[in-house]
Short mmCIF file of C-alpha atoms in Angstrom, two decimals:
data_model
loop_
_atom_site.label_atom_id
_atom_site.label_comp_id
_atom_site.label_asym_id
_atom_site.label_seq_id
_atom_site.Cartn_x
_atom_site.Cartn_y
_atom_site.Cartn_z
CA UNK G 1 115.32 113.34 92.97
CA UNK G 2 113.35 112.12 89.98
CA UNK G 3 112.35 114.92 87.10
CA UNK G 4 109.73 114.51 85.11
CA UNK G 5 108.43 116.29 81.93
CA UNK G 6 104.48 116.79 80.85
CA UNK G 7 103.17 118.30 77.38
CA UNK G 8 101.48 121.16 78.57
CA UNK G 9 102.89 124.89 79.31
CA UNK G 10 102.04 124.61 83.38
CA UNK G 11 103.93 121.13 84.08
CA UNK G 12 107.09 121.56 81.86
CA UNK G 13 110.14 120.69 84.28
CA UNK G 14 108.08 119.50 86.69
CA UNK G 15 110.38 118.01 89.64
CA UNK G 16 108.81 115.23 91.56
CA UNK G 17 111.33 114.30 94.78
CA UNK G 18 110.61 110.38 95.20
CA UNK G 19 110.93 110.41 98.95
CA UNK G 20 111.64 113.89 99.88
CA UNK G 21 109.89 115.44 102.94
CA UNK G 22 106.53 113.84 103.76
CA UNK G 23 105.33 112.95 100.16
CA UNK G 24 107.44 109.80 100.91
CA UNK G 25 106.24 108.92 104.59
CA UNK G 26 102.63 108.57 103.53
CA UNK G 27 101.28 105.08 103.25
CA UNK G 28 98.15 103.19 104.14
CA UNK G 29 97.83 102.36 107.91
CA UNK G 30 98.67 98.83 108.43
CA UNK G 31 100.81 98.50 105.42
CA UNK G 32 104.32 97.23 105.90
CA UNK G 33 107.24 99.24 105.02
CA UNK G 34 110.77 97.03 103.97
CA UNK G 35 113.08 99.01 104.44
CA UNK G 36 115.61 99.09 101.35
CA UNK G 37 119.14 96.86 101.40
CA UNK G 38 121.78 99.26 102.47
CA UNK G 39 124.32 97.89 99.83
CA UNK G 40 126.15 101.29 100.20
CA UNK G 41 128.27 103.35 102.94
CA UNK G 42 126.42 105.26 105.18
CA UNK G 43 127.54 108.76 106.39
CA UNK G 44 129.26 108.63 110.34
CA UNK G 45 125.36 109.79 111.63
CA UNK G 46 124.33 105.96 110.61
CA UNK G 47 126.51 105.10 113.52
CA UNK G 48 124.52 107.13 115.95
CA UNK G 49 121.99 105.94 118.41
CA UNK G 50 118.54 107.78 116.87
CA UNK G 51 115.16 108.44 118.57
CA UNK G 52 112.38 106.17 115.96
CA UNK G 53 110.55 108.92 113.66
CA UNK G 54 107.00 109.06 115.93
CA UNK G 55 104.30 108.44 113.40
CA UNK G 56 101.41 111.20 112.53
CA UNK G 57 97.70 109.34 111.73
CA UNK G 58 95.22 111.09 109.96
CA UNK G 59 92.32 109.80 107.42
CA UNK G 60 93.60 106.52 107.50
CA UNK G 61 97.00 107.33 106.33
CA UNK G 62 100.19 106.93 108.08
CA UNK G 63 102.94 109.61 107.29
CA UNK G 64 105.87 110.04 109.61
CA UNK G 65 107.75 113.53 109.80
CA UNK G 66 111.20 114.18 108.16
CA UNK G 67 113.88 115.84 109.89
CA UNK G 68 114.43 119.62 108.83
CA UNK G 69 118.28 119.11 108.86
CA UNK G 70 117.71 115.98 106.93
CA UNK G 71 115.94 117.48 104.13
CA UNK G 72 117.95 120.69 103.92
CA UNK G 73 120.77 118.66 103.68
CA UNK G 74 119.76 116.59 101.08
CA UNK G 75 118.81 119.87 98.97
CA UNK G 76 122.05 121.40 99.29
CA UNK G 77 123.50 117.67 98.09
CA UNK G 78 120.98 117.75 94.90
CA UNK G 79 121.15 121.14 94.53
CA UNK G 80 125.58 120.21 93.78
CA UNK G 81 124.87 117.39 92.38
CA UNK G 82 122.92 119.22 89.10
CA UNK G 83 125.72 121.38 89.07
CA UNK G 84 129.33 120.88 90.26
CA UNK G 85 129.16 117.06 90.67
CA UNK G 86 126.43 116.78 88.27
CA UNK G 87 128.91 114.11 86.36
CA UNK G 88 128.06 111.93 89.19
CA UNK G 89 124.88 112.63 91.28
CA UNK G 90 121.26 110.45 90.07
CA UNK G 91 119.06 111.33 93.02
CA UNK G 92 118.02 111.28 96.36
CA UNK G 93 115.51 109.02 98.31
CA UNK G 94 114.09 109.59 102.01
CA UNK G 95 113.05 106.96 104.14
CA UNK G 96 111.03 108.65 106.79
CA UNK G 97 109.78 105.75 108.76
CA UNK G 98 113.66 104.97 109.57
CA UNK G 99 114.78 108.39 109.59
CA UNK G 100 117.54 108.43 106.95
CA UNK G 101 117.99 109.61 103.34
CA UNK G 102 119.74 108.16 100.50
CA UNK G 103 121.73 109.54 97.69
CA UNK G 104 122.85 107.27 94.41
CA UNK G 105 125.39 108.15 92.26
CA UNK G 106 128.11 107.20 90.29
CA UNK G 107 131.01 105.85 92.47
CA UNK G 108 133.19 109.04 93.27
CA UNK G 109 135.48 109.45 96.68
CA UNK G 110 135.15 113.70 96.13
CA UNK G 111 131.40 113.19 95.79
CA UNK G 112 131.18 110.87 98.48
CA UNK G 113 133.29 113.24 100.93
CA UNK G 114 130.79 116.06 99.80
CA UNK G 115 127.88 114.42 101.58
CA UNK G 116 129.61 113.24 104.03
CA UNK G 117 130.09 116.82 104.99
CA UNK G 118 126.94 117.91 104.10
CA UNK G 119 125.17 115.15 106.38
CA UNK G 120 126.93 116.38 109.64
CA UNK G 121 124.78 114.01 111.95
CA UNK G 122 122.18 113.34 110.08
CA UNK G 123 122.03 109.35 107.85
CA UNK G 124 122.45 109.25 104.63
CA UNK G 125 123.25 106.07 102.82
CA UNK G 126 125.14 106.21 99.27
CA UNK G 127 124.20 103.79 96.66
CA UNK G 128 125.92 103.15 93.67
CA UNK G 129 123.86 104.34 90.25
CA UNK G 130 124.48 103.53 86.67
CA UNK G 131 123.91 106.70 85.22
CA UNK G 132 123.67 110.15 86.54
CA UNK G 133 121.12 112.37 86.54
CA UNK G 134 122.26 114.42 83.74
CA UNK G 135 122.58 112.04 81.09
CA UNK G 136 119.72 110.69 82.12
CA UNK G 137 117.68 113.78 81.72
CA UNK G 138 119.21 114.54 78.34
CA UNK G 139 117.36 111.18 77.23
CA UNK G 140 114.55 112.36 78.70
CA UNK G 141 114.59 115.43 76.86
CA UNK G 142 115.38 114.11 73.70
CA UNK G 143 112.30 111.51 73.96
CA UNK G 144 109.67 114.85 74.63
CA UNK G 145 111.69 116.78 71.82
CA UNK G 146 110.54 114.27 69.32
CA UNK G 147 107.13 114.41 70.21
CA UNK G 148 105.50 115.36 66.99
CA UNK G 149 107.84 113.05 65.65
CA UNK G 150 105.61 110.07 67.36
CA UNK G 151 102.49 112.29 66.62
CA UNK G 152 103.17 111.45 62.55
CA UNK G 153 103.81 107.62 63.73
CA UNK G 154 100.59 107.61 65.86
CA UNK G 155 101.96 107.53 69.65
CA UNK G 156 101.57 110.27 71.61
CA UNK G 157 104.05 110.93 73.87
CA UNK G 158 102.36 112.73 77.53
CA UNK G 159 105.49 112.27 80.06
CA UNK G 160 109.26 111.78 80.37
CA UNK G 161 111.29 111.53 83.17
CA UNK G 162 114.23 110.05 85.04
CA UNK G 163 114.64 107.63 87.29
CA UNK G 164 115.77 108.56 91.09
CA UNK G 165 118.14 105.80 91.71
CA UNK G 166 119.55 106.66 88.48
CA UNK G 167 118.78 103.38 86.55
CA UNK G 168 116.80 104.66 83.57
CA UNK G 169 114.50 106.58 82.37
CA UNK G 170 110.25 106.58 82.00
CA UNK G 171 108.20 107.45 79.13
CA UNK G 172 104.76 107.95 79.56
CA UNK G 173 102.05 107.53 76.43
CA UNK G 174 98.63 107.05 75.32
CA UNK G 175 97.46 103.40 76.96
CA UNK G 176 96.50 102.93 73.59
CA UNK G 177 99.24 103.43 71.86
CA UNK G 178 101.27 101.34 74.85
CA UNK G 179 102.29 98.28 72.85
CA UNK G 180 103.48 99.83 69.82
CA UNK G 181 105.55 102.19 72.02
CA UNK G 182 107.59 99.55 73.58
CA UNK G 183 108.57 98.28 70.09
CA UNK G 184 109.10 101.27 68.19
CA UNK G 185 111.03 103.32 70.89
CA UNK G 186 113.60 101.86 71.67
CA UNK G 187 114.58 101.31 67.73
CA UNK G 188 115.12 105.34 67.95
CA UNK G 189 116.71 105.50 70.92
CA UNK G 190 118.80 101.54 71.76
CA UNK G 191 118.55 100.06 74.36
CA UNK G 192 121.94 100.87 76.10
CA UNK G 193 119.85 103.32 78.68
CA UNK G 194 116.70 101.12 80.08
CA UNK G 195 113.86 102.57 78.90
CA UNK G 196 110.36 101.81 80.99
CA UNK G 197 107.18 103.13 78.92
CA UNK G 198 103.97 103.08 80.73
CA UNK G 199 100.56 104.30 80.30
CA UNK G 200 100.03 108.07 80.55
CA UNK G 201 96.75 110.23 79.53
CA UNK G 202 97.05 113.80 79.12
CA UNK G 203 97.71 116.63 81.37
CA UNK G 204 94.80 118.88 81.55
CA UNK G 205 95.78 122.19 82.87
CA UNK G 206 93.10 124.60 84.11
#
């Protein structure tokens, strides 16, 4: 799961799931999907002989529908992984077309067991992450915190957010002020944590 923060009192903590449910199986017709490397383990449903996810057109768009068990399994894995494993859970990511999520995290056998039980027949492949979620999101925060800090330097700061595979985090700013934010960040913050800063204009809420 990927969480981003906007200025703006209606879209604080938003959470934006990468690839959960169909938000992730929507693409343009025609448009090829490659499906990821499966450098992890995969849970014992991986091993299973599956039916191919049957595809739903509509305006042009392809989306494919995710299993129910699927996603309420990957939930209850996020859901433990911001709290009792939240030392090693970064995210999850569903690949609808192929009918299996994937959870990254920080190498760890109790972890890994957790899913494993949580899956029950359903696929879900574990990839290794370099930072979990938390630390990642304490960045994040730290980056919006200092917002009228870059107000006095002349960025503006619209978006934060962490990555779902758990490889860094994403600042969004002004396009103006793109440039100067790519410099002048990461002399605050290092460069230990990959920071990716990309254009952003303001959230208007209604």
């Amino acid at each position: 799961m990927t969480s981003f923060r906007f200025t703006g009192s209606a879209l604080t903590a938003l959470l934006i799931a990468a690839a959960l449910a169909g938000c992730a199986g929507q693409k343009e017709a025609g448009e090829a999907a490659a499906p990821p490397t499966l450098d992890g383990p995969g849970t014992p449903g991986c091993a299973m002989a599956r039916p191919t996810p049957s595809p739903i057109e509509t305006a042009g768009s392809t989306m494919w529908p995710t299993s129910v068990t699927l996603d309420d399994a990957l939930t209850r894995i996020s859901q433990a992984g911001e709290g009792r494993f939240g030392k090693q859970f970064a995210g999850v990511e569903v690949v609808p077309e192929k009918g299996y999520g994937i959870v990254y995290r920080v190498p760890s056998a109790e972890f890994d067991e957790f899913v494993t039980q949580q899956a029950g027949t359903e696929c879900i492949y574990l990839r290794d992450a370099v930072y979990d979620q938390a630390t990642l999101q304490a960045l994040a925060n730290r980056v919006m915190d200092d917002r009228k800090y870059w107000d006095k330097q002349g960025i503006t700061i619209n978006m934060t957010g962490t990555t779902h595979d758990g490889s860094g985090i994403t600042v969004g700013v002004l396009p103006a002020d793109l440039e100067r934010a790519r410099v002048e960040l990461p002399k605050r913050y290092g460069t230990q944590v990959p920071i990716t800063i990309e254009p952003q204009e303001a959230i208007t809420t209604w």
